[in-house]
Amino acid sequence: MKAFTQLNGLVCPLNRANVDTDAIIPKQFLKSIKRSGFGPNLFDEWRYLDHGEPGMDNSGRPINPEFVLNFPRYAGAQVLLARENFGCGSSREHAPWAIDDYGFRVVIAPSFADIFFNNCFKNGLLPIVLPADVVDQLFRETEAGDGYRLNVDLAAQTVTTPSGASFGFDITTHRKHCLLNGLDEIGLTLQHADEIKTFEAAYRARQPWLFVE
Amino acid sequence: MSAQTLYDKLWNSHVVRQEEDGTCLIYIDRHLIHEVTSPQAFEGLRTAQRQPWRVSSVVATADHNTPTDHWDEGIKDPISRQQVETLDANIKFFGALAYFPFKDKKQGIVHVVGPENGATLPGMTVVCGDSHTSTHGAFGALAHGIGTSEVEHVLATQTLVAKKSKAMLIKVEGELGAGVTAKDVALAIIGKIGTAGGTGYAVEFGGSAIRSLSMEGRMTLCNMAIEAGARAGMVAVDQITIDYVEGRPFAPTGATWDAAVEYWKTLVSDDGAVFDAVVELPAADIEPQVTWGTSPEQVVAIGARVPNPAAESDAVKKNSAERALQYMGLSAETPITEIAIDKVFIGSCTNSRIEDLRAAAAIARGRKKADNVKLALVVPGSGLVKAQAEAEGLDQVFIAAGFEWREPGCSMCLAMNADRLEPGERCASTSNRNFEGRQGQGGRTHLVSPAMAAAAAIAGHFVDVRQW
């Protein structure tokens, strides 16, 4: 996994609550057996005016000029600013894959759906929960003028605005350690293989019916 | 030891190790796999040259991409076919306790197939790369959806990295009225607490109304826990649970069965166990529900009208409601019973079990689908459900009423196969999500119970099954 340490990135505001994973990446793109290439279809049904299918040349498709991702001022954005319950719905990891593949490295919202939130950390994507009034303020500042950037520092656990206002955010020690160092979580867990084996043997003795071969 | 919740018991019995910040390694008993969220996980194993830790924990089936008709013609969409064939190849290479491939007589939706084969047992941790894994909590199991990276992690280590959630009790006391089903209970709960109401919680459903539900009903309820934001929903073990499990292919037998039952009977919240949140909903207050918007929390009782966004004081909610009405092509204050529909879908991991099909057939029996309803699709949850329904003659009831009787699969719940809504089409659906585009781009979904869906198919618009 790629590491995340610090970022100074352009912010794109997506002013909708309950953005679900079907909206983030529609089901037809889930037929892929790869982990990459989902970026051009991020928010496909909002971003384009036609119906998207896998394998299409997205460069020639009609763009929805009213969708915020298509505003020229937000081209190259790396921070997605969102509303409550972002990423609700299915467990599809294709959602963070698409967000990451598009170029975002951070998503900020007042709340996230659990599975989506968890999936982000497996992909070097940092989801940050900030209080609703702070998110409101960031929306106002982002929309007020071009080129609004936020500085995100994972080690310090802060989000800093251009005017210098700084907001702290929470993250578990485990997730922070994995993200900062870009660690392979499976490799990390397998360092405890002996503990898993010991647990498994005792557990199997207690509940043999769970170990039908 | 102090009084424990069911969730405490399930969690504590699976903790392999715990870090200082509370992050745990949780042992996983059952790993359900389908074709959509597994290919990248298997590929990851191959790339890292890792072996699955315990393939006998794996039960797999192909469900999302599979067609529901013309099985003799195979899967026409080449990308869908490739994904299903990739699962075939991965299971062949790595192995599994059981695999129910496309066209197998026991193939079906993973959350229907697991329980009916006894592959879901009380006390288990059950995971699957699918958010509706919460379904299996109906058995007094700790079950939740995971992402593909976690699918790979479970394959490689038999564990999951997780932190304990908070515990919520949702209590429904009393008797449900006639025509009010587990689906209505689920939608009413989501209407009350919102789609993020359960975020960060593992939810236990309790109270006399829940205890009186069949296993099918409990599965419907736990299935929708994720729509309330809760990764896991669960119901305590009782005799109904044990009777359902007994005799199923992967259930224990003989002395092992007796030992298992003795343990399973402890899988209830102790008297005096403390929950972080308690929500109470009197059963008598719950009426048949219909969603009107593009989020499951946008739901009202059948006798109500489409809400007016102008009455909403919260700006974000007001904006969502306005956007939803526009997408759904509805006007505020329209009586729900005046909303005409184009299609009906009876199926999905929420409502495709035998009890669901019986309820829908009871409404459709001897009647005809309305002319304005272009298609009424009945998709059983599995090959076994289909066979059971046919043995009871339910297929003939549906066919005589002008409904289509199909092969099992996820079908139009998420429209990854050919079953889908066209832009602007309105559907009465027994599935779980009414998100924009969920059943096809531009499609408009209203979530209802199987009986309500069948009644809407006959009437051509929503009707109150209690007055049927």
XYZ file of C-alpha atoms in Angstrom:
681
model
C 0.000 0.000 0.000
C 1.189 3.512 -0.726
C 1.994 5.674 2.270
C 0.213 8.875 3.245
C 2.109 11.469 5.222
C 1.282 15.035 4.267
C -0.624 16.773 1.492
C -1.329 20.297 0.351
C -4.186 19.811 -2.078
C -6.898 21.600 -4.034
C -10.371 21.012 -2.558
C -13.484 19.943 -4.497
C -16.825 20.401 -2.648
C -19.517 17.737 -3.172
C -22.510 19.274 -1.465
C -24.795 16.238 -1.021
C -25.579 14.104 2.019
C -25.773 10.299 1.948
C -23.628 9.874 -1.166
C -23.805 6.106 -1.696
C -21.341 3.731 -3.274
C -23.699 3.129 -6.230
C -23.295 6.837 -7.014
C -19.541 6.727 -6.446
C -19.064 3.839 -8.860
C -22.120 2.336 -10.604
C -22.512 -1.435 -10.653
C -21.646 -2.051 -14.301
C -18.036 -1.120 -13.558
C -17.835 -3.726 -10.787
C -17.531 -6.412 -13.434
C -13.843 -5.639 -13.752
C -11.477 -8.150 -12.199
C -8.797 -5.480 -11.712
C -8.106 -2.986 -8.916
C -7.228 -0.052 -11.167
C -8.771 2.020 -13.918
C -11.961 3.106 -12.106
C -11.125 6.837 -11.978
C -12.729 7.831 -15.307
C -16.007 6.323 -14.055
C -16.027 7.915 -10.603
C -19.557 9.388 -10.106
C -20.310 8.206 -13.652
C -24.055 8.875 -13.659
C -23.604 12.414 -12.335
C -20.527 13.231 -14.320
C -21.626 12.277 -17.830
C -24.857 12.883 -19.701
C -24.940 9.474 -21.397
C -25.014 5.948 -20.008
C -21.579 4.585 -19.236
C -20.490 1.017 -19.765
C -17.151 -0.679 -19.117
C -14.748 -0.470 -22.029
C -16.102 2.829 -23.390
C -13.719 5.577 -24.440
C -14.659 8.060 -21.717
C -12.761 10.945 -23.331
C -15.430 11.321 -26.009
C -18.476 11.152 -23.724
C -20.741 14.193 -23.130
C -19.864 15.857 -19.833
C -22.474 17.168 -17.369
C -21.294 20.791 -16.955
C -23.407 21.187 -13.800
C -21.579 18.489 -11.850
C -18.947 19.922 -9.568
C -16.175 17.524 -10.579
C -16.414 18.943 -14.094
C -15.910 22.571 -13.044
C -12.554 23.684 -14.474
C -11.661 25.357 -11.157
C -11.626 21.965 -9.427
C -9.443 20.169 -12.008
C -6.635 18.343 -10.243
C -8.368 18.375 -6.848
C -6.895 15.989 -4.287
C -9.212 16.671 -1.352
C -12.884 15.733 -1.636
C -15.107 17.688 0.737
C -18.370 15.876 1.415
C -21.470 15.791 3.598
C -22.774 13.376 6.224
C -22.881 9.588 5.807
C -20.546 9.618 2.823
C -19.982 6.181 1.259
C -23.150 4.521 2.518
C -24.453 1.407 0.814
C -22.499 -1.512 -0.491
C -19.111 -2.801 0.645
C -17.588 -2.400 -2.833
C -13.959 -1.388 -2.449
C -14.262 -0.187 -6.026
C -15.554 3.054 -4.439
C -12.274 4.024 -2.738
C -10.393 2.568 -5.727
C -12.278 4.971 -8.025
C -11.758 7.957 -5.717
C -8.066 7.159 -5.431
C -7.659 6.453 -9.141
C -9.226 9.823 -9.958
C -6.517 11.506 -7.912
C -8.072 12.224 -4.531
C -5.931 11.404 -1.489
C -8.214 12.741 1.256
C -11.984 12.773 1.828
C -13.354 15.095 4.529
C -16.920 14.723 5.839
C -18.877 15.078 9.092
C -19.509 11.309 9.028
C -18.808 8.248 6.898
C -20.442 4.860 6.492
C -18.401 2.244 8.391
C -17.404 -0.139 5.596
C -16.390 2.615 3.189
C -14.404 4.365 5.933
C -12.552 1.148 6.695
C -11.898 0.382 3.024
C -10.198 3.761 2.484
C -7.387 2.909 4.900
C -6.528 -0.222 2.906
C -5.753 1.933 -0.106
C -3.686 4.836 1.142
C -6.740 7.089 1.047
C -7.311 9.175 4.185
C -10.930 9.754 5.312
C -11.169 12.549 7.881
C -14.140 13.233 10.135
C -14.514 16.885 11.141
C -17.406 18.466 13.087
C -20.394 19.517 10.964
C -19.857 23.237 11.656
C -16.216 22.994 10.555
C -17.262 21.158 7.377
C -19.833 23.920 6.792
C -17.078 26.497 7.122
C -14.825 24.595 4.689
C -17.676 24.416 2.161
C -18.181 28.184 2.412
C -14.486 28.915 2.031
C -14.023 26.450 -0.847
C -16.950 27.855 -2.784
C -15.966 31.488 -2.093
C -13.024 31.609 -4.452
C -10.764 29.693 -6.816
C -7.748 27.710 -5.764
C -8.791 26.857 -2.195
C -6.305 24.357 -0.763
C -6.070 22.485 2.490
C -2.973 21.219 4.194
C -3.375 17.763 5.695
C -0.714 16.470 8.052
C -1.265 12.882 9.189
C 1.572 12.780 11.722
C 0.202 15.891 13.442
C -3.433 14.844 12.734
C -4.357 18.314 11.505
C -6.205 19.964 8.636
C -5.084 23.551 8.075
C -6.839 26.191 5.978
C -5.065 28.859 3.864
C -5.781 31.409 6.599
C -3.966 29.237 9.123
C -6.960 27.854 11.021
C -6.114 24.350 12.107
C -8.455 21.480 13.018
C -7.425 18.239 14.682
C -8.856 14.847 13.703
C -8.914 11.389 15.265
C -7.371 8.207 13.876
C -6.467 4.952 15.590
C -2.800 4.321 16.286
C -2.922 1.170 14.163
C -4.352 2.907 11.087
C -2.028 5.868 11.430
C 1.005 3.606 11.679
C -0.055 1.579 8.601
C -0.814 4.698 6.528
C 2.313 6.645 7.483
C 4.487 3.699 6.587
C 2.461 2.272 3.722
C 2.400 -1.130 5.410
C 0.993 -4.353 3.994
C -1.551 -5.286 6.656
C -1.519 -8.977 5.754
C 2.234 -9.118 6.268
C 1.761 -7.356 9.579
C -0.906 -9.819 10.728
C 1.134 -12.824 9.637
C 3.801 -11.734 12.122
C 1.261 -13.007 14.660
C 0.658 -16.327 12.865
C 1.666 -18.329 15.924
C -0.905 -16.541 18.062
C -3.586 -17.221 15.466
C -2.625 -20.914 15.397
C -2.736 -21.163 19.189
C -6.126 -19.469 19.298
C -7.436 -21.674 16.509
C -6.381 -24.917 18.198
C -8.066 -24.017 21.488
C -11.133 -22.706 19.733
C -11.422 -25.831 17.627
C -11.336 -27.964 20.758
C -14.232 -25.942 22.201
C -16.375 -25.758 19.060
C -15.403 -28.648 16.778
C -18.607 -28.244 14.758
C -17.177 -25.082 13.207
C -14.365 -27.036 11.604
C -16.180 -29.327 9.173
C -13.789 -30.173 6.347
C -18.496 -11.590 35.427
C -20.812 -8.675 34.716
C -23.818 -9.069 32.460
C -22.856 -9.296 28.793
C -24.690 -8.427 25.619
C -24.945 -10.993 22.826
C -22.475 -8.823 20.912
C -20.005 -8.903 23.855
C -20.164 -12.699 23.880
C -19.668 -13.039 20.139
C -16.855 -10.520 20.089
C -14.996 -11.803 23.147
C -15.051 -15.408 21.954
C -13.247 -14.443 18.734
C -10.497 -12.065 19.880
C -7.084 -13.492 18.957
C -5.101 -10.507 20.158
C -5.632 -6.878 21.080
C -3.396 -3.841 20.628
C -3.180 -0.946 23.057
C -5.454 1.276 20.967
C -8.183 -1.378 21.026
C -7.506 -2.693 17.520
C -8.074 -6.461 17.558
C -7.473 -9.484 15.416
C -10.792 -11.296 15.208
C -10.942 -14.948 14.184
C -13.279 -15.635 11.252
C -15.311 -18.856 11.122
C -17.157 -18.556 7.829
C -16.014 -16.739 4.715
C -18.686 -16.387 2.050
C -17.465 -15.477 -1.405
C -19.107 -14.288 -4.621
C -17.732 -13.282 -7.987
C -17.787 -9.475 -7.757
C -15.635 -8.644 -4.737
C -13.223 -11.604 -4.784
C -11.142 -11.605 -8.017
C -8.741 -8.879 -6.825
C -8.358 -10.663 -3.476
C -7.399 -13.966 -5.065
C -5.090 -12.096 -7.427
C -3.453 -10.483 -4.390
C -2.831 -13.908 -2.842
C -1.248 -15.130 -6.045
C 0.947 -12.055 -6.435
C 2.221 -12.368 -2.872
C 2.483 -16.166 -3.230
C 0.299 -16.711 -0.197
C -1.975 -19.654 0.510
C -5.439 -19.463 2.042
C -5.244 -20.126 5.788
C -8.274 -22.464 5.986
C -10.171 -23.089 2.757
C -12.749 -25.182 4.597
C -14.097 -21.869 5.944
C -14.991 -20.783 2.416
C -18.435 -21.193 0.861
C -18.803 -19.620 -2.568
C -21.453 -19.018 -5.195
C -21.982 -16.871 -8.292
C -24.979 -14.589 -7.908
C -24.580 -10.929 -8.905
C -23.851 -11.355 -12.612
C -25.847 -14.467 -13.383
C -28.820 -14.188 -15.742
C -32.275 -15.200 -14.511
C -33.508 -16.642 -17.785
C -32.214 -18.593 -20.791
C -29.638 -20.437 -18.719
C -29.066 -22.731 -21.695
C -27.505 -19.759 -23.476
C -24.991 -19.116 -20.696
C -23.909 -15.602 -19.686
C -24.119 -13.394 -22.757
C -22.308 -10.328 -21.407
C -18.620 -11.190 -21.934
C -17.411 -9.100 -18.970
C -19.941 -10.698 -16.619
C -18.997 -14.112 -17.963
C -15.320 -13.434 -17.379
C -15.988 -12.487 -13.766
C -17.991 -15.653 -13.097
C -15.386 -17.808 -14.861
C -12.680 -16.131 -12.786
C -14.475 -17.285 -9.634
C -14.752 -20.813 -11.077
C -11.001 -20.811 -11.719
C -10.106 -19.338 -8.326
C -12.173 -21.871 -6.390
C -10.777 -24.676 -8.501
C -7.240 -23.472 -7.771
C -7.558 -22.581 -4.076
C -10.458 -24.814 -2.942
C -13.534 -24.312 -0.729
C -15.806 -26.192 1.654
C -18.568 -25.804 -0.916
C -19.020 -24.048 -4.232
C -22.373 -23.517 -5.931
C -21.462 -22.296 -9.425
C -23.748 -20.833 -12.086
C -26.483 -23.353 -13.012
C -25.844 -25.595 -9.993
C -29.144 -26.716 -8.452
C -28.115 -25.137 -5.142
C -26.744 -21.917 -6.659
C -28.288 -18.674 -5.505
C -27.800 -15.455 -3.588
C -24.934 -15.951 -1.165
C -27.016 -14.772 1.820
C -29.752 -17.269 1.012
C -27.437 -20.157 0.162
C -25.315 -19.936 3.345
C -28.143 -20.320 5.865
C -30.125 -22.905 3.927
C -27.077 -25.177 3.794
C -26.302 -24.794 7.471
C -23.096 -23.000 6.522
C -24.231 -20.194 8.814
C -24.394 -21.345 12.428
C -25.053 -19.567 15.709
C -21.981 -18.168 17.412
C -20.017 -17.835 14.186
C -18.200 -14.840 12.830
C -19.359 -14.588 9.221
C -17.844 -12.237 6.666
C -18.348 -11.673 2.950
C -17.343 -8.976 0.499
C -20.931 -7.799 0.529
C -22.631 -5.337 2.857
C -25.729 -7.505 3.270
C -23.700 -10.073 5.166
C -25.478 -8.588 8.181
C -28.261 -11.031 7.192
C -26.500 -13.906 8.976
C -26.742 -12.121 12.312
C -30.278 -13.545 12.421
C -28.647 -16.754 13.719
C -27.019 -15.142 16.729
C -23.837 -14.757 14.704
C -21.517 -11.786 14.312
C -21.781 -11.105 10.606
C -20.793 -8.140 8.506
C -19.661 -7.008 5.104
C -16.016 -6.376 4.298
C -14.056 -4.830 1.434
C -11.935 -6.742 -1.048
C -8.665 -5.992 0.781
C -10.253 -7.597 3.830
C -11.427 -10.567 1.752
C -7.763 -11.101 0.910
C -6.776 -10.565 4.552
C -9.271 -13.168 5.770
C -8.203 -15.632 3.084
C -4.549 -15.224 4.071
C -4.832 -14.999 7.854
C -8.339 -16.244 8.894
C -8.626 -13.007 10.840
C -9.880 -9.490 10.460
C -8.370 -6.323 11.896
C -11.221 -4.621 13.727
C -12.200 -2.497 16.670
C -15.220 -3.301 18.744
C -18.305 -1.275 17.878
C -20.745 0.188 20.340
C -23.835 -1.889 21.111
C -27.372 -0.803 20.298
C -30.585 -2.566 21.246
C -33.597 -2.013 19.024
C -36.591 -3.289 20.869
C -39.916 -4.022 19.202
C -42.458 -5.130 21.776
C -45.990 -6.287 21.088
C -47.696 -7.992 18.221
C -47.313 -6.971 14.585
C -50.602 -6.292 12.854
C -51.898 -8.475 10.022
C -50.115 -7.605 6.773
C -47.157 -6.089 8.625
C -43.922 -7.988 7.965
C -40.261 -8.003 8.975
C -39.596 -5.761 5.958
C -41.986 -3.156 7.325
C -40.300 -3.388 10.724
C -36.903 -2.843 9.073
C -38.107 0.153 7.041
C -39.919 1.657 10.025
C -36.732 1.388 12.098
C -34.672 3.052 9.360
C -37.338 5.744 9.040
C -37.009 6.377 12.776
C -33.228 6.322 13.291
C -32.062 7.265 9.762
C -29.587 5.619 7.421
C -26.705 6.693 9.643
C -28.533 5.996 12.909
C -26.687 2.729 13.408
C -23.265 3.885 12.207
C -20.596 2.729 14.628
C -22.949 0.253 16.306
C -23.596 -3.462 16.262
C -27.362 -3.727 16.579
C -29.295 -6.399 18.430
C -32.970 -6.661 17.560
C -35.032 -7.738 20.532
C -38.518 -7.656 22.002
C -41.509 -9.945 21.650
C -42.276 -8.925 18.058
C -38.780 -9.951 16.985
C -38.860 -13.207 18.928
C -42.085 -14.136 17.152
C -40.497 -13.712 13.712
C -39.492 -16.779 11.691
C -35.842 -17.172 10.669
C -36.772 -15.805 7.249
C -38.200 -12.694 8.897
C -35.178 -12.286 11.146
C -32.907 -12.559 8.111
C -34.897 -9.819 6.348
C -34.537 -7.594 9.392
C -30.804 -8.193 9.935
C -30.223 -7.835 6.193
C -31.474 -4.240 6.392
C -29.330 -3.366 9.447
C -26.712 -2.039 7.039
C -29.312 0.340 5.563
C -29.524 1.844 9.057
C -25.733 2.235 8.974
C -25.004 -0.731 11.254
C -22.476 -3.163 9.812
C -23.874 -5.945 11.969
C -27.410 -6.757 13.061
C -28.245 -9.750 15.237
C -31.008 -11.653 16.985
C -30.502 -13.848 20.043
C -30.617 -17.614 19.641
C -33.849 -19.368 20.633
C -35.698 -22.559 19.725
C -36.738 -21.047 16.367
C -33.060 -20.638 15.472
C -32.142 -24.147 16.555
C -35.093 -25.758 14.760
C -34.123 -23.983 11.533
C -30.508 -25.160 11.681
C -31.187 -28.776 12.597
C -30.691 -31.252 9.777
C -29.093 -28.857 7.321
C -26.085 -30.178 5.353
C -23.299 -28.425 7.280
C -25.009 -28.455 10.675
C -23.495 -30.759 13.293
C -25.141 -34.076 14.154
C -25.288 -36.549 17.060
C -23.331 -35.741 20.202
C -21.689 -32.750 18.514
C -25.138 -31.341 17.817
C -26.076 -31.630 21.466
C -22.879 -29.886 22.561
C -23.429 -27.162 19.967
C -27.027 -26.566 21.061
C -25.951 -26.311 24.672
C -23.490 -23.571 23.711
C -25.829 -21.823 21.304
C -28.466 -21.442 24.020
C -26.051 -19.119 25.857
C -26.020 -16.741 22.886
C -28.457 -14.218 24.313
C -27.905 -10.901 26.065
C -27.796 -11.433 29.815
C -30.390 -9.827 32.041
C -29.045 -6.433 33.014
C -26.594 -6.207 30.109
C -25.921 -2.578 29.271
C -26.231 -1.207 25.723
C -24.710 2.074 24.552
C -28.035 3.001 22.976
C -31.570 1.649 23.156
C -34.280 2.397 20.611
C -37.852 1.296 21.218
C -40.551 0.953 18.622
C -43.975 -0.426 19.611
C -45.043 -3.177 17.195
C -48.572 -1.835 17.122
C -47.345 1.465 15.626
C -45.803 -0.200 12.569
C -47.814 -0.112 9.352
C -46.922 -1.382 5.865
C -44.143 0.891 4.594
C -43.306 2.397 1.197
C -40.189 4.448 0.427
C -40.776 7.602 -1.590
C -37.213 8.882 -2.091
C -33.695 7.781 -2.926
C -32.573 6.759 0.559
C -34.197 3.997 2.643
C -34.860 6.540 5.411
C -37.190 8.398 3.052
C -40.087 6.143 3.950
C -43.708 6.530 5.074
C -46.670 4.304 5.915
C -48.931 3.265 3.037
C -51.725 5.568 4.164
C -49.502 8.663 4.157
C -48.601 11.223 1.525
C -45.248 12.066 -0.053
C -43.696 14.520 2.432
C -43.315 18.167 1.605
C -39.650 19.269 1.728
C -40.848 22.744 2.700
C -41.765 21.296 6.101
C -38.181 20.110 6.706
C -36.191 22.418 8.963
C -32.777 20.782 8.491
C -31.158 22.351 5.385
C -29.222 19.245 4.327
C -32.326 17.022 4.697
C -34.480 19.536 2.852
C -32.004 19.632 -0.017
C -31.920 15.801 -0.117
C -35.715 15.608 -0.134
C -36.043 18.116 -2.970
C -33.435 16.299 -5.008
C -35.126 12.956 -4.281
C -38.563 14.171 -5.381
C -37.083 15.505 -8.593
C -35.297 12.218 -9.319
C -38.362 10.170 -8.399
C -40.689 12.316 -10.514
C -43.027 12.845 -7.561
C -44.888 15.870 -6.205
C -45.050 16.639 -2.507
C -48.341 15.716 -0.787
C -49.252 13.007 -3.322
C -51.024 10.118 -1.545
C -48.782 7.029 -1.730
C -51.733 4.957 -2.958
C -51.995 7.192 -6.037
C -48.486 6.381 -7.239
C -48.730 4.145 -10.318
C -45.923 1.708 -11.092
C -44.338 0.270 -14.239
C -42.526 -2.782 -12.888
C -42.423 -5.061 -9.873
C -39.426 -6.932 -8.527
C -39.895 -9.683 -5.954
C -36.517 -11.060 -4.940
C -33.080 -10.095 -3.483
C -31.209 -11.205 -0.347
C -33.802 -9.249 1.617
C -36.972 -10.940 0.385
C -36.483 -13.984 -1.848
C -36.925 -16.822 0.641
C -39.800 -19.286 0.636
C -41.855 -17.342 3.175
C -41.539 -14.206 1.017
C -42.681 -16.042 -2.088
C -45.617 -17.581 -0.188
C -46.693 -14.123 0.995
C -46.531 -12.691 -2.522
C -48.297 -15.707 -4.030
C -51.106 -15.455 -1.477
C -51.856 -11.983 -2.850
C -51.432 -12.899 -6.518
C -53.477 -16.115 -6.367
C -56.445 -15.982 -8.705
C -55.724 -12.409 -9.783
C -54.069 -10.720 -12.770
C -51.342 -8.146 -12.947
C -52.575 -4.677 -13.957
C -52.171 -3.667 -17.617
C -49.974 -0.698 -16.782
C -47.462 -3.005 -15.078
C -45.042 -3.960 -17.856
C -43.192 -6.602 -15.910
C -43.625 -8.364 -12.580
C -40.489 -10.344 -11.938
C -40.249 -13.079 -9.318
C -36.676 -14.204 -8.690
C -36.237 -16.887 -6.023
C -33.192 -16.560 -3.782
C -31.724 -19.924 -4.623
C -32.227 -23.109 -6.574
C -33.516 -24.764 -3.400
C -36.046 -21.983 -2.783
C -37.130 -22.264 -6.412
C -37.599 -26.032 -6.133
C -39.559 -25.662 -2.887
C -41.790 -22.971 -4.398
C -42.445 -25.126 -7.447
C -43.263 -28.113 -5.234
C -45.890 -25.907 -3.568
C -47.223 -24.711 -6.932
C -46.291 -21.085 -6.287
C -44.669 -20.744 -9.698
C -48.011 -21.553 -11.335
C -49.793 -18.989 -9.170
C -47.378 -16.289 -10.321
C -47.452 -17.341 -13.967
C -51.264 -17.431 -13.986
C -51.267 -13.892 -12.574
C -49.047 -12.704 -15.421
C -45.817 -12.546 -13.374
C -42.526 -13.940 -14.699
C -40.959 -16.831 -12.812
C -37.173 -16.744 -13.106
C -33.954 -18.520 -12.151
C -32.243 -17.518 -8.877
C -29.773 -14.652 -8.415
C -29.391 -11.037 -7.274
C -31.099 -9.855 -10.446
C -32.798 -6.462 -10.403
C -31.806 -5.630 -6.838
C -28.661 -4.107 -8.311
C -29.099 -4.757 -12.024
C -25.665 -6.147 -12.774
C -27.269 -8.662 -15.108
C -29.800 -7.932 -17.836
C -32.718 -7.366 -15.403
C -33.044 -3.644 -14.931
C -35.237 -0.578 -15.045
C -35.157 1.782 -18.005
C -34.762 5.515 -17.306
C -37.883 6.911 -15.663
C -39.473 3.537 -14.927
C -41.031 3.171 -11.482
C -40.710 -0.072 -9.572
C -42.254 -1.616 -6.483
C -39.313 -3.643 -5.226
C -38.731 -6.016 -2.328
C -35.005 -5.248 -2.412
C -33.040 -3.111 0.038
C -31.811 0.046 -1.713
C -33.684 2.803 -3.486
C -30.519 4.746 -4.394
C -30.421 6.705 -7.641
C -29.649 4.319 -10.482
C -29.554 1.254 -8.248
C -31.971 -0.792 -10.381
C -30.839 0.793 -13.647
C -29.787 4.301 -14.601
C -32.700 6.697 -14.121
C -34.853 3.958 -12.571
C -37.148 4.840 -9.659
C -37.339 2.359 -6.807
C -39.932 2.093 -4.035
C -39.010 -0.414 -1.338
C -41.856 -2.545 0.018
C -42.612 -5.991 1.452
C -43.340 -8.972 -0.851
C -47.084 -8.800 -0.159
C -47.151 -5.067 -0.852
C -45.188 -5.578 -4.092
C -47.553 -8.287 -5.294
C -50.569 -6.149 -4.409
C -49.080 -3.206 -6.320
C -48.587 -5.465 -9.335
C -52.261 -6.440 -9.278
C -53.619 -2.928 -8.631
C -51.104 -1.068 -10.816
C -50.380 1.311 -7.944
C -49.556 1.037 -4.259
C -52.343 -0.328 -2.085
C -52.704 -1.224 1.571
C -52.499 -5.022 1.845
C -54.446 -4.813 5.080
C -57.478 -3.767 3.070
C -56.868 -6.384 0.371
